[in-house]
Short mmCIF file of C-alpha atoms in Angstrom, two decimals:
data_model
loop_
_atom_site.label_atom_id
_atom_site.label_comp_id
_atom_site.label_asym_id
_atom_site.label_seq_id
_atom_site.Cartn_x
_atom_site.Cartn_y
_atom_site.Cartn_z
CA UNK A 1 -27.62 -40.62 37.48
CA UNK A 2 -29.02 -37.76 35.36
CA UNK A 3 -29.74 -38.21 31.82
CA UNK A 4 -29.00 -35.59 29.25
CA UNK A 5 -32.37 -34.86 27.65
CA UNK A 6 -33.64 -32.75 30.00
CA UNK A 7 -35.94 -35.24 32.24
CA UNK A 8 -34.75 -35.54 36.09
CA UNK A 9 -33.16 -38.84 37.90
CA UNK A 10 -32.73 -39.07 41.96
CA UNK A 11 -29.02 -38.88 42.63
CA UNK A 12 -26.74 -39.89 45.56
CA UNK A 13 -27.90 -38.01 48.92
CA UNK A 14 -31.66 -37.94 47.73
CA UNK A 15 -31.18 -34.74 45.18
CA UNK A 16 -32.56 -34.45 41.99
CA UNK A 17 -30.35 -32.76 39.01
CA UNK A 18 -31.92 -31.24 35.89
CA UNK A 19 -29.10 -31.15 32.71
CA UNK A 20 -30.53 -29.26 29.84
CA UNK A 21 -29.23 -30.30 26.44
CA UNK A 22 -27.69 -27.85 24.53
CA UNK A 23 -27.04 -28.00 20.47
CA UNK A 24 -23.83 -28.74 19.27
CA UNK A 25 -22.80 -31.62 21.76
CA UNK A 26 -23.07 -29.64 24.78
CA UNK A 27 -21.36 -26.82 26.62
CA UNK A 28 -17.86 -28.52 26.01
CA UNK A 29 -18.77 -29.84 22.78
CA UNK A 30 -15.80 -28.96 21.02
CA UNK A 31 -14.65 -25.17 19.10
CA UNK A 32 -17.22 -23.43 17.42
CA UNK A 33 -17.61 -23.33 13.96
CA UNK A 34 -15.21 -21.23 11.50
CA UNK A 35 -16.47 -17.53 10.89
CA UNK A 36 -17.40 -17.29 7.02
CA UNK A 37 -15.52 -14.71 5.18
CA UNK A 38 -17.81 -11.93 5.18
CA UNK A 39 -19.01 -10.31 1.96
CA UNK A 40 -17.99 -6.96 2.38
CA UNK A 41 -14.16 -8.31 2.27
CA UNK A 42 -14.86 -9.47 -1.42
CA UNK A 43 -16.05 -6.02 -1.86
CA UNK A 44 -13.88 -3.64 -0.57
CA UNK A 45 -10.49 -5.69 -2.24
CA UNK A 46 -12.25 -5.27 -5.29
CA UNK A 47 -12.55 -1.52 -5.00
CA UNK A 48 -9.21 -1.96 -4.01
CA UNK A 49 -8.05 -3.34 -7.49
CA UNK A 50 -10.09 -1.04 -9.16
CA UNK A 51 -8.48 1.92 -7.40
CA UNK A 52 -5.28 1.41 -8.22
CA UNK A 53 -5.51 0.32 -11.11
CA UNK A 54 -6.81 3.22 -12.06
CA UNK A 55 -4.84 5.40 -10.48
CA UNK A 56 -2.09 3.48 -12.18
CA UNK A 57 -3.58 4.40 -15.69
CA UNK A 58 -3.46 7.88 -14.64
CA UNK A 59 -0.18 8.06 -13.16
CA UNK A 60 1.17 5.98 -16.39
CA UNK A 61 -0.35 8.72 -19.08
CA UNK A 62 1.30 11.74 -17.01
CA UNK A 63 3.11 12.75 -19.84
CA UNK A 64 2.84 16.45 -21.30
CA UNK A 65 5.30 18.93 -23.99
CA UNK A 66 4.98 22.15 -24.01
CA UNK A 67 6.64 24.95 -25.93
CA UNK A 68 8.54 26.95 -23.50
CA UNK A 69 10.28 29.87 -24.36
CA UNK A 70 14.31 29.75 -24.29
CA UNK A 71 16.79 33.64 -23.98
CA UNK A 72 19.69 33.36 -26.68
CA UNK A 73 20.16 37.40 -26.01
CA UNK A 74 17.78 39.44 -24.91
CA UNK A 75 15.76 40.15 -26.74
CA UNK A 76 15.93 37.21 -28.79
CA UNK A 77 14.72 33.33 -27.67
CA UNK A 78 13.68 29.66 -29.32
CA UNK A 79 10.97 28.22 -28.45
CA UNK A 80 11.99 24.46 -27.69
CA UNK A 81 10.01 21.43 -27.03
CA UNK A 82 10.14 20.49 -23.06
CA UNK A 83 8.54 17.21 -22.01
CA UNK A 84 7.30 16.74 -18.26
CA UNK A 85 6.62 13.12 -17.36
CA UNK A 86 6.44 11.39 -14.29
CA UNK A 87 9.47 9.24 -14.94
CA UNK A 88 11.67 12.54 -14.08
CA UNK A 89 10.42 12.28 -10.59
CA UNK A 90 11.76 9.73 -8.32
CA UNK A 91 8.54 10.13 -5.61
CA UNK A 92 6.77 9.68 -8.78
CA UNK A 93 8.56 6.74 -9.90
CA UNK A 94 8.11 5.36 -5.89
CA UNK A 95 4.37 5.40 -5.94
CA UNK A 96 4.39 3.87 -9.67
CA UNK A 97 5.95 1.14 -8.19
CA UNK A 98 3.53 1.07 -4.84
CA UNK A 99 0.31 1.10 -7.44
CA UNK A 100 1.74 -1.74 -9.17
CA UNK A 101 2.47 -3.80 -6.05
CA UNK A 102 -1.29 -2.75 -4.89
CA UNK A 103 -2.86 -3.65 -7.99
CA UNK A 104 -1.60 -7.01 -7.68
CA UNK A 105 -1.99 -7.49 -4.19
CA UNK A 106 -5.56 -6.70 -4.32
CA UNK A 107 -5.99 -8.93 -7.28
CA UNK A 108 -4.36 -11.69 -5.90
CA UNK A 109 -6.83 -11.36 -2.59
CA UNK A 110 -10.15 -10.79 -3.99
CA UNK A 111 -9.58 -14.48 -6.19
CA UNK A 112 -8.59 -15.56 -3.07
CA UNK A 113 -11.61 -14.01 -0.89
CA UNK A 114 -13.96 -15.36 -3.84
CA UNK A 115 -13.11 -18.93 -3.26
CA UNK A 116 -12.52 -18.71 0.66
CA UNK A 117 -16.15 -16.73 0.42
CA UNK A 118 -17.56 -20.38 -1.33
CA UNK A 119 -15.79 -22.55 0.74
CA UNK A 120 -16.71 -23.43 4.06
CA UNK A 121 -14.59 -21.29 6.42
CA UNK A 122 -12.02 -19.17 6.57
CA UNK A 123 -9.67 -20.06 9.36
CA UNK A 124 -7.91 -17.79 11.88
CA UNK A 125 -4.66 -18.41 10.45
CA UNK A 126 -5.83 -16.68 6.73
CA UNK A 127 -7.26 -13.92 8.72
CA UNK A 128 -4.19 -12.98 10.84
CA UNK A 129 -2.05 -13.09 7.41
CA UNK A 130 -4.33 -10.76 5.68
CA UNK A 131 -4.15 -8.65 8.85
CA UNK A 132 -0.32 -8.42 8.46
CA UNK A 133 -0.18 -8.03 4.81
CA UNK A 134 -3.45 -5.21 4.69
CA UNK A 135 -1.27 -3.26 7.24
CA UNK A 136 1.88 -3.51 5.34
CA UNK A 137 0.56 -2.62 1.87
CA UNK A 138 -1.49 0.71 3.78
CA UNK A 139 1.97 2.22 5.09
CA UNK A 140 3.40 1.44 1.34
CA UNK A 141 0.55 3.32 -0.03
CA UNK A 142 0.02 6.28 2.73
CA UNK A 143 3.96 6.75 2.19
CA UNK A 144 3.60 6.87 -1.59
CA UNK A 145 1.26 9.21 -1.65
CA UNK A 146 2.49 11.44 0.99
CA UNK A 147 5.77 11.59 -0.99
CA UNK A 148 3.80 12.06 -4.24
CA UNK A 149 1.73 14.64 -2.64
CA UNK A 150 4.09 16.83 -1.57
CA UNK A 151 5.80 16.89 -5.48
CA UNK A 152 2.45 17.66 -6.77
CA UNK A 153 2.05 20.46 -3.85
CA UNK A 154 5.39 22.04 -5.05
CA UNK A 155 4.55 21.68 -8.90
CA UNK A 156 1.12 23.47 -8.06
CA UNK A 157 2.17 26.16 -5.66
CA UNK A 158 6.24 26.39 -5.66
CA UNK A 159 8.47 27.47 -2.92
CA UNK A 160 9.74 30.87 -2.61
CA UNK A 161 12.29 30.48 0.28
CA UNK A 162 14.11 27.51 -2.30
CA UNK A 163 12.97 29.08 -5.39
CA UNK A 164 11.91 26.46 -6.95
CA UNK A 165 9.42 27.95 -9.40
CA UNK A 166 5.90 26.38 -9.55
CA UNK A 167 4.91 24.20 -13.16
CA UNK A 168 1.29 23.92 -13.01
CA UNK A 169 0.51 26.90 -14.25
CA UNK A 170 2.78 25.70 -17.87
CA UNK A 171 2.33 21.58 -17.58
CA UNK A 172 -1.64 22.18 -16.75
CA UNK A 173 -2.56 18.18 -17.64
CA UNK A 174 0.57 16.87 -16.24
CA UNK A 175 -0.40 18.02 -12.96
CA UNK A 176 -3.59 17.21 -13.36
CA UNK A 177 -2.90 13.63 -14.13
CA UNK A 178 -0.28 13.71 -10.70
CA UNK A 179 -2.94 15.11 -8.53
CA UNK A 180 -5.75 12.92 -9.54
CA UNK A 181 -3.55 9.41 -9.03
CA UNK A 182 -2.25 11.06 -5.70
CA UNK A 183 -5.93 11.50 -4.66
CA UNK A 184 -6.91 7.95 -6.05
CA UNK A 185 -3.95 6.05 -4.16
CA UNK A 186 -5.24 7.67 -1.20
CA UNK A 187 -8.31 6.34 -1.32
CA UNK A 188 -6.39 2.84 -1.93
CA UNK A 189 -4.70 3.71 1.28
CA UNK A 190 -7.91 4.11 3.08
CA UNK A 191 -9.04 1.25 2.00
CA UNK A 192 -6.68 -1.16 2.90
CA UNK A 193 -6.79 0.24 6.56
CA UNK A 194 -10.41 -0.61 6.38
CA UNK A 195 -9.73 -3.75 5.71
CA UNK A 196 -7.40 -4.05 8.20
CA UNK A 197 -9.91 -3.05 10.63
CA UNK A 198 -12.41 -5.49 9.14
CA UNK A 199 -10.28 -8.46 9.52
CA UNK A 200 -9.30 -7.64 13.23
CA UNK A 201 -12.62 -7.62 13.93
CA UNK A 202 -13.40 -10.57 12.77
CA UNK A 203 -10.28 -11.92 13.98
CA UNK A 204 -12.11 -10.38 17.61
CA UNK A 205 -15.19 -12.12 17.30
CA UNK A 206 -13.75 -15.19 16.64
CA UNK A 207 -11.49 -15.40 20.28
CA UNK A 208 -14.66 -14.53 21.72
#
């Protein structure tokens, strides 16, 4: 019979057979090892948290009053007080509530990526979840922010054919505050689609 470490033995019928010992216990010596979660997941879920948290901060302190003048009879007006704040949109009030869910998320992930990232493994199982849940949070965000965006795009340029007048030009650092979180959830949204990307990859390489 042949033996396994590489040296040849006469088998039945005369032949000779040459097995070649591989590492690991052979060709069908079991699974191969678990895939270590990769640094750059650590990474990007912490740019995630710090993304949206701060475009939370900025969406938060959207708050601006302005003087704005007020016709009693022409030609007389009052000059009243008028606060804008972000609370008096409900697409507004939809990607405060997105951010927050985000924030979280990505906190909750990146603890967990630090101690998967010092463990041994992470297992198949872990990676198809964050798959799911990276997928789920992106639509959240990309929907947010499309919503929010197209508030902000009305605030900054108006619509004639509705008449609805634009505000930017009057609440100059409440927009400012809108566009800037709109633009920072964004990239949040980005994000978690590259990580979705990153994790079915992985995912890939390990049902190779």
């Amino acid at each position: 019979m042949a033996t396994v470490d590489g040296t040849t033995a006469p088998s039945s019928g005369g032949k000779t057979a040459t097995v070649a010992s591989e590492s690991g216990g052979g060709r069908y010596g079991g699974p191969p090892p678990p895939a270590k979660c990769s640094g750059a997941n650590l990474a990007l879920r912490a740019l995630l948290f710090a993304v949206s948290l701060s475009a939370l901060v900025v969406l938060v302190t959207a708050k601006q009053t302005v003087m704005v003048p007020f016709v009693i009879r022409p030609p007389q007006f009052i000059l009243a007080p008028v606060p804008a704040k972000y609370t008096h949109s409900p697409a507004l009030i939809y990607l405060l509530a997105a951010l927050c869910a985000t924030c979280f998320y990505s906190l909750i992930t990146a603890i967990s990526s630090v101690r998967l990232l010092s463990s041994s493994a992470c297992s198949a199982k872990t990676l198809f979840y964050l798959i799911l849940l990276d997928v789920f949070y992106a639509a959240v965000m990309a929907s947010a922010t499309g919503t929010a965006g197209a508030v902000a795009w009305v605030g900054l340029k108006g619509n004639s054919h509705t008449r609805w007048n634009k505000i930017c030009n009057v609440y100059g650092k409440f927009c400012r505050h809108i566009g800037s979180s709109t633009f920072l959830a964004l990239i949040a949204a980005i994000v978690l689609v590259v990580l979705a990307f990153l994790n079915a990859y992985s995912l890939y390489r390990r049902s190779r």
